[in-house]
CSV table of C-alpha atoms in Angstrom, one decimal:
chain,number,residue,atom,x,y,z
U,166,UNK,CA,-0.9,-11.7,24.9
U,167,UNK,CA,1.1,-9.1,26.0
U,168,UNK,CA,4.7,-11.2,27.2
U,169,UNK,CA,7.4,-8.5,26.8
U,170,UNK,CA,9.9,-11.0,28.2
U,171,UNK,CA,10.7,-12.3,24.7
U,172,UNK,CA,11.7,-9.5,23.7
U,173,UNK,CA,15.3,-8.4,23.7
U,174,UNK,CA,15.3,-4.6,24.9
U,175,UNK,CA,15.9,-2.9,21.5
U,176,UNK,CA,13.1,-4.9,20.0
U,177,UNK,CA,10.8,-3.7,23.4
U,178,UNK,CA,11.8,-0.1,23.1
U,179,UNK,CA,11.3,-0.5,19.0
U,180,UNK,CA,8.0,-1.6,20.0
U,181,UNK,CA,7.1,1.3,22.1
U,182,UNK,CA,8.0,3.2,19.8
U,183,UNK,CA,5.8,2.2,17.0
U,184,UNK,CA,2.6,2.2,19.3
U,185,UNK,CA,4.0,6.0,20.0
U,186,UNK,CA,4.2,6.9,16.2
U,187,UNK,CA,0.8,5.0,15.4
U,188,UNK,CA,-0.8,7.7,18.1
U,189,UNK,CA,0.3,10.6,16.4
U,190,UNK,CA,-1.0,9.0,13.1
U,191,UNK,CA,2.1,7.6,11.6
U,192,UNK,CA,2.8,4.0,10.1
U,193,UNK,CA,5.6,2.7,10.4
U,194,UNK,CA,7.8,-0.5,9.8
U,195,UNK,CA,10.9,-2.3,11.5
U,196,UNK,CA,13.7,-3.5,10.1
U,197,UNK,CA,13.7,-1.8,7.1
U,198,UNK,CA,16.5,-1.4,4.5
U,199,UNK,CA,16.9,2.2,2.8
U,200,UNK,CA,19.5,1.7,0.9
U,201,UNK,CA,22.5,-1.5,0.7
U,202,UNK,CA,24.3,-2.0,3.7
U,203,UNK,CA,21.9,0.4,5.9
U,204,UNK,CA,19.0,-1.0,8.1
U,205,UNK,CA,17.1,1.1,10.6
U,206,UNK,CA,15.2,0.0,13.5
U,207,UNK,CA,11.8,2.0,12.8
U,208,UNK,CA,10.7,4.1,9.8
U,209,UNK,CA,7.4,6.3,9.6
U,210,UNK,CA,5.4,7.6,7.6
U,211,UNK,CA,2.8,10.8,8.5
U,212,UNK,CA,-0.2,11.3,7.0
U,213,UNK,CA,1.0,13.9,4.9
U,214,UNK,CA,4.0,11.6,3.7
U,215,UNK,CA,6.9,13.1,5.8
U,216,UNK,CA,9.4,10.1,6.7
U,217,UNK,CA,10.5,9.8,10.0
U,218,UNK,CA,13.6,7.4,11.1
U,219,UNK,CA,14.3,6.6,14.8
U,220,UNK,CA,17.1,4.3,16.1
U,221,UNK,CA,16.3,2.6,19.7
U,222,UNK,CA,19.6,2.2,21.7
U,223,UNK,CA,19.1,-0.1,25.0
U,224,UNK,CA,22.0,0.8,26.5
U,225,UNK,CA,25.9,3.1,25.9
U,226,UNK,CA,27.8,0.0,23.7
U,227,UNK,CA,24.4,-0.3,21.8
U,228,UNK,CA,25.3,3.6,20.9
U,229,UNK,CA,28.9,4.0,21.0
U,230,UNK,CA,29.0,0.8,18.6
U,231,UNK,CA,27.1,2.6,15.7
U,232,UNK,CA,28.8,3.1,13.0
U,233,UNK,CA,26.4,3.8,10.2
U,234,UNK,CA,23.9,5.8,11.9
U,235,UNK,CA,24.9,8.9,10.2
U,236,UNK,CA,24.4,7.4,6.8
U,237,UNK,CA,20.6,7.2,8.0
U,238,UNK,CA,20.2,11.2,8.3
U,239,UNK,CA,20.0,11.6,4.7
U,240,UNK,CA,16.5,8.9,4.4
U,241,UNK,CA,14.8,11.0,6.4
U,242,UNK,CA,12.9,14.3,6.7
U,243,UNK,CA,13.2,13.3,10.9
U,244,UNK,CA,15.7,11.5,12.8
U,245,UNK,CA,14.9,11.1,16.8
U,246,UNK,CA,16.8,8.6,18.8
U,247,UNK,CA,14.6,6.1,21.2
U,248,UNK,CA,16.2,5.2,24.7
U,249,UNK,CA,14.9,4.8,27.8
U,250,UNK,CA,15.7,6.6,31.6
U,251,UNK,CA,18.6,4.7,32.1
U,252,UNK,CA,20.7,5.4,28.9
U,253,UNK,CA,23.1,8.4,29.5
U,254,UNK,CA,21.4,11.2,26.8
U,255,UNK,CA,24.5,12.8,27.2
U,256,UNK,CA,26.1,10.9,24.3
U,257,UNK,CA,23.3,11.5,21.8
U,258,UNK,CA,24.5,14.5,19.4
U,259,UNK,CA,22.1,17.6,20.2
U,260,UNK,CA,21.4,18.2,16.8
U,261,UNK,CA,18.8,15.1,16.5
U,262,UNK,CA,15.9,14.5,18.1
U,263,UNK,CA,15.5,11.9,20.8
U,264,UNK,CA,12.5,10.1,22.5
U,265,UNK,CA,12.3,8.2,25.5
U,266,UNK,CA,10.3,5.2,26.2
U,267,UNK,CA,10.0,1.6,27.0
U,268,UNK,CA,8.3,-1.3,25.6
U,269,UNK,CA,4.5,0.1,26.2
U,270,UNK,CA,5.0,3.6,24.3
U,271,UNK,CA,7.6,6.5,24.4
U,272,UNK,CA,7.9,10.4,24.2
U,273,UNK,CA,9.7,13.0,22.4
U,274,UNK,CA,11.3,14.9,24.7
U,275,UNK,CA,13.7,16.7,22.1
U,276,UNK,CA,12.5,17.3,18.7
U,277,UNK,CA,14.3,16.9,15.3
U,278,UNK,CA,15.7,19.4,13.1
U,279,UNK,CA,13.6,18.9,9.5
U,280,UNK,CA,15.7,18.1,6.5
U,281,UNK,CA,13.2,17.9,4.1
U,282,UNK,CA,14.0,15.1,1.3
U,283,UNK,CA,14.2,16.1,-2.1
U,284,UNK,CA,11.4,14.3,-4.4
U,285,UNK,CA,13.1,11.7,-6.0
U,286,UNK,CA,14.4,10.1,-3.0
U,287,UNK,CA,11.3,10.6,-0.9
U,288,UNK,CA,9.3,9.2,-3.9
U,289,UNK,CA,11.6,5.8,-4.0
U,290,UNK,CA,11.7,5.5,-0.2
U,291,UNK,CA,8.1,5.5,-0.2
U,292,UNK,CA,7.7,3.1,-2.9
U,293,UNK,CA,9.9,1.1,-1.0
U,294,UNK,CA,8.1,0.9,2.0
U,295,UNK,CA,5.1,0.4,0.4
U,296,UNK,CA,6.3,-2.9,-1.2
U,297,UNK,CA,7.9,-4.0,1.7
U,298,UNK,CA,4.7,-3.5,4.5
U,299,UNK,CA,2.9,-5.0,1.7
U,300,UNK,CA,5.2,-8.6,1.2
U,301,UNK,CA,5.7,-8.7,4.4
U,302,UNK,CA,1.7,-8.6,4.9
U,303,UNK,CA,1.3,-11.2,2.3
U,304,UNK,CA,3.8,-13.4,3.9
U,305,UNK,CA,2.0,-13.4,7.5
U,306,UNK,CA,-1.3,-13.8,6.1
U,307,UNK,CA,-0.4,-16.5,2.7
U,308,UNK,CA,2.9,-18.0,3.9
U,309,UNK,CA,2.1,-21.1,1.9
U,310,UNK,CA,1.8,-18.9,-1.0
U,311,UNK,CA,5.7,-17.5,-0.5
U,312,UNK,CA,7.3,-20.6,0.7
U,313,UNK,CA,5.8,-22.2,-2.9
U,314,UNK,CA,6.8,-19.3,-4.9
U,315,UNK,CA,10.4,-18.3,-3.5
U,316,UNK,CA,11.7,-15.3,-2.6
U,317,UNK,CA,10.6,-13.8,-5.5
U,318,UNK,CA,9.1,-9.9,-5.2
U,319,UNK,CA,12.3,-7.4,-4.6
T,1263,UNK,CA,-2.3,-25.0,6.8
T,1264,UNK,CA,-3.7,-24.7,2.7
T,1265,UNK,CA,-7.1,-25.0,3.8
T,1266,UNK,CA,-8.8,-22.8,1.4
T,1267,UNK,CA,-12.8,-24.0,2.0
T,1268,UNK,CA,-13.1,-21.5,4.6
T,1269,UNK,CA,-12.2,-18.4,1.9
T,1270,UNK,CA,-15.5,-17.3,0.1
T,1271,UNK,CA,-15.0,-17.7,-4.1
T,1272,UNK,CA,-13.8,-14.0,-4.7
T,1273,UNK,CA,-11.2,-14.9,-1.6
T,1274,UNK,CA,-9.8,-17.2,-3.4
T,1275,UNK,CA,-9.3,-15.6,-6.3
T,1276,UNK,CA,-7.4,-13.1,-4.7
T,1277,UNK,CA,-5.7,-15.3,-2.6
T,1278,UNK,CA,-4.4,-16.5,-6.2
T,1279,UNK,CA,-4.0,-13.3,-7.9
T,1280,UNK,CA,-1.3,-12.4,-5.1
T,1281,UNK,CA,0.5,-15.1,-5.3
T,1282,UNK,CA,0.8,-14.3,-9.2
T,1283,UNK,CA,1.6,-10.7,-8.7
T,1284,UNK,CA,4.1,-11.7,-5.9
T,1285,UNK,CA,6.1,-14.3,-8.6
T,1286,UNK,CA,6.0,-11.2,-11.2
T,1287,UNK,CA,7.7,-9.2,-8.3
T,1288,UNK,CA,5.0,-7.2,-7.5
T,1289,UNK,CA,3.8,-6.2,-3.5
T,1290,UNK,CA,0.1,-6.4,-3.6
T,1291,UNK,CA,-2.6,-5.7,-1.0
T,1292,UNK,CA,-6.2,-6.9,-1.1
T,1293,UNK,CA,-9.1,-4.9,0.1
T,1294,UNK,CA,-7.7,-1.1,-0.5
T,1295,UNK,CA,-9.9,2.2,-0.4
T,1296,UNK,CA,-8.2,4.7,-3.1
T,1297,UNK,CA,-11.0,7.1,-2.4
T,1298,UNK,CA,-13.9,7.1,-0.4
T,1299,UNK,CA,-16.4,4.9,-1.7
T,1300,UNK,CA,-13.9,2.6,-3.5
T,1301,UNK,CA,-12.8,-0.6,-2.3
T,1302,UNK,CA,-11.0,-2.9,-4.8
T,1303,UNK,CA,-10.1,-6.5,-4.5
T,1304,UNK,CA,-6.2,-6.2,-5.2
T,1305,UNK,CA,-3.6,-3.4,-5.5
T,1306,UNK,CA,-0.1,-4.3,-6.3
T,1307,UNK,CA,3.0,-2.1,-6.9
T,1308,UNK,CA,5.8,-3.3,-9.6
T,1309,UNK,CA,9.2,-2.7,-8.4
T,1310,UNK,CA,9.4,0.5,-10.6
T,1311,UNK,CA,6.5,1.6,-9.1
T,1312,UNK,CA,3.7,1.0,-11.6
T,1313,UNK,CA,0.0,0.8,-10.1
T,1314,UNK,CA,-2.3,-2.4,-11.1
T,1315,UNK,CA,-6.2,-3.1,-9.8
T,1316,UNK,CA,-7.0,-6.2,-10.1
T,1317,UNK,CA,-10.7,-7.0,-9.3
T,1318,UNK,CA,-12.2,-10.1,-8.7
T,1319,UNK,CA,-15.7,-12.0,-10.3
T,1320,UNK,CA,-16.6,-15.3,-9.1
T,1321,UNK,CA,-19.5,-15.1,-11.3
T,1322,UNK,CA,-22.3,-12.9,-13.8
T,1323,UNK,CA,-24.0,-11.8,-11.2
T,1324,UNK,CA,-21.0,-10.4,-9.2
T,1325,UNK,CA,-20.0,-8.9,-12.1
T,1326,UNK,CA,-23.1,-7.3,-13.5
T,1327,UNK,CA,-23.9,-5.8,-10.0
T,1328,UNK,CA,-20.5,-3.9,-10.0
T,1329,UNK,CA,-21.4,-0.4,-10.5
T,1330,UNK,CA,-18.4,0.5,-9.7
T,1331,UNK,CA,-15.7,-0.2,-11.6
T,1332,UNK,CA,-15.3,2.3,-14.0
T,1333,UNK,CA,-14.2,4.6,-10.9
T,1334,UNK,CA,-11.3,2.0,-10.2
T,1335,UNK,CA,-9.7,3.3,-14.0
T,1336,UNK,CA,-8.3,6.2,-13.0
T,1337,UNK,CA,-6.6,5.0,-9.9
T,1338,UNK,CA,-4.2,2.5,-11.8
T,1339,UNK,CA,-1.9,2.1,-14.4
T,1340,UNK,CA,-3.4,-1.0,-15.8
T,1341,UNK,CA,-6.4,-2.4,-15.1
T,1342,UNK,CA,-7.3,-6.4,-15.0
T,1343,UNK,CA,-10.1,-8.8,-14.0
T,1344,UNK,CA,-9.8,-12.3,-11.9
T,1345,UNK,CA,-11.9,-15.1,-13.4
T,1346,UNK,CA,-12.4,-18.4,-12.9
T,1347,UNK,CA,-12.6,-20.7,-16.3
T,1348,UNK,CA,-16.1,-21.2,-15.6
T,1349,UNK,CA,-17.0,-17.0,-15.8
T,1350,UNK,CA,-18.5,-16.0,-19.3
T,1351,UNK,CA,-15.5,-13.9,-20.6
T,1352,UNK,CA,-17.5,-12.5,-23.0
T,1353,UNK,CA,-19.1,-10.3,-20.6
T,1354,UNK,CA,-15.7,-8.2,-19.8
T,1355,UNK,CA,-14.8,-4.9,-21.9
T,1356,UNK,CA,-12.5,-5.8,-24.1
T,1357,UNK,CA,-10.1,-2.9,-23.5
T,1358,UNK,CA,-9.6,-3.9,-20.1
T,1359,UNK,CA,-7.1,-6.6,-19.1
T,1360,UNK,CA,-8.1,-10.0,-18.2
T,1361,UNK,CA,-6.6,-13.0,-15.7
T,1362,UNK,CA,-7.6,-16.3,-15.6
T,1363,UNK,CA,-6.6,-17.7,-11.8
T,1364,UNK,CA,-7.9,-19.9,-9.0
T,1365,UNK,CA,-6.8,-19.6,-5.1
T,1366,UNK,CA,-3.4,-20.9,-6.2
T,1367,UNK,CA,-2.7,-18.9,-8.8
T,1368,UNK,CA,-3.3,-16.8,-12.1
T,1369,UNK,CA,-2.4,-15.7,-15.5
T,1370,UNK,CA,-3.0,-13.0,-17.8
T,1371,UNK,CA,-5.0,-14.1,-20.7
T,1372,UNK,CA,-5.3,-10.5,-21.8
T,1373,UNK,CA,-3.2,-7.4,-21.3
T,1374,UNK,CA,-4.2,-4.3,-20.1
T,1375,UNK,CA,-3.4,-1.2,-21.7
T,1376,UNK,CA,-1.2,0.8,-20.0
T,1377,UNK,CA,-2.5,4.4,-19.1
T,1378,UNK,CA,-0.1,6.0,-17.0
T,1379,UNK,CA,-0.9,7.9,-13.2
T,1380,UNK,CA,-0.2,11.8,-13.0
T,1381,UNK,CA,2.6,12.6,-10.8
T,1382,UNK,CA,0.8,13.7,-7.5
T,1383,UNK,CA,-1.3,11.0,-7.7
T,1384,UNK,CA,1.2,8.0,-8.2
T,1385,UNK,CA,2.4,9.9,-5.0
T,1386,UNK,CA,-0.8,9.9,-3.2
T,1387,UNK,CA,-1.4,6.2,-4.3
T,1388,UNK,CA,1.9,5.1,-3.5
T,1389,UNK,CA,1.9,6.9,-0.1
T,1390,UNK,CA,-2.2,5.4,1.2
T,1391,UNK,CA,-0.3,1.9,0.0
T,1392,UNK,CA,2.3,2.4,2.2
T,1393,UNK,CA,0.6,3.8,5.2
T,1394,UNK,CA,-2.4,0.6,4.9
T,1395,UNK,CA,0.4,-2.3,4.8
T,1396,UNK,CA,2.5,-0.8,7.5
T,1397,UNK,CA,-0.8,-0.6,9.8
T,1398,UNK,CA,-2.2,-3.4,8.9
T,1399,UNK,CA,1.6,-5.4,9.8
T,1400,UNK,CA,2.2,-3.1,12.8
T,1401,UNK,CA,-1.9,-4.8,13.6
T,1402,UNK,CA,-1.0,-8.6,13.1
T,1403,UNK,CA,2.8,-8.4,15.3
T,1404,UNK,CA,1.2,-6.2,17.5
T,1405,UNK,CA,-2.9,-6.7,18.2
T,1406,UNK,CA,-2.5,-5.3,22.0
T,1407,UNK,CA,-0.9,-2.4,21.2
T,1408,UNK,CA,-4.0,-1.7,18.7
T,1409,UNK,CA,-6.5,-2.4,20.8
T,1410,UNK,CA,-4.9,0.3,23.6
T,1411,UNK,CA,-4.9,2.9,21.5
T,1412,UNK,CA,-8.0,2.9,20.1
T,1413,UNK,CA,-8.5,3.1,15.8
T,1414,UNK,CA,-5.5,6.4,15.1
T,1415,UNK,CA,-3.7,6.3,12.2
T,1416,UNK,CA,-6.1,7.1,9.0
């Protein structure tokens, strides 16, 4: 029930991660595709509807690789980075916020800077999510229902 | 894997509904509290963002004990019943829209009209949507992780 070994490391830290957010009351969703082109490894949402993005790097070529992770700032009111002990935190720019953790939970240990979105773009972004969670909900619990219907829904 | 004996009538219908909403691109959710004290059968988000309700009636009697559904108005753009063929249409208000469905699918027999969400709460709406598919998906890919940290999240 609780195998970690199939997990690649990002996915384990991602993992952690979410169990993290759902603590302090956020929801949140992997994989998820702001805008064309983009896709971040965990977006959340607070109760009060701030948006929170964090990008789990396993190890320095998982970091130094990124290219587009400053095009993920600007979907966010947050933006922490997720590693664990043994990724050099030297490399992470000091203007973001980072966490550290593993696949059972994590930590901020430096906080974000908040860049508040402006309304139109949080308003989209959430509507986004929503439909997304929500499809991908209907999928896991009616999959004969999508793989009769297509890929319909976006 | 289709085996739909096990879902109750109103199940069924909603199973159907979804699927319906899903092939008009909609992201729906069944069971969803837009204020305390309200539960309704389906809630689905177009890709612009519009708001239906769609509630469910196997039959009379599950429709004339609904005290309830007036309250569900305000929290949606349009508003629809579910019914099976056999459901004696005649009992349904005639300004509220109308599907005819099964657990494999539905139609609208009757649009609703179209009276449009304030601002905040479209966001509000939008946001609880969000927040309920995201836990409720974090929940199914990751049941341990739930069960450690105790309820959180609302």
């Amino acid at each position: 029930m609780d195998d970690t070994s199939r997990l690649q490391p990002g996915q384990r830290l991602q993992r952690g991660v979410a169990r993290f957010l759902r603590d302090l009351g956020h929801a949140s969703l992997l994989e998820f595709v702001p805008a064309p082109g983009l896709r971040v490894d965990v977006i959340s949402i607070s109760p009060k509807g701030e948006i929170w993005i964090v990008e789990c790097k396993s190890c320095r070529a998982d970091f130094t690789g990124d290219r587009k992770w400053q095009g993920y700032l600007e979907w966010s009111d947050r933006y922490y980075w997720a590693c664990d002990t043994a990724f050099p935190a030297e490399l992470l720019p000091e203007d973001t916020g980072m966490m550290l953790g593993d696949a059972y939970g994590a930590e901020i240990v430096r906080e974000s800077p908040l860049t508040p979105l402006a309304g139109a773009r949080r308003n989209r972004l959430t509507r986004d999510i929503a439909r997304t969670a929500a499809l991908r909900l209907q999928t896991a619990i009616d999959p004969m229902g999508v793989l009769q219907s297509g890929p319909g829904g976006r």
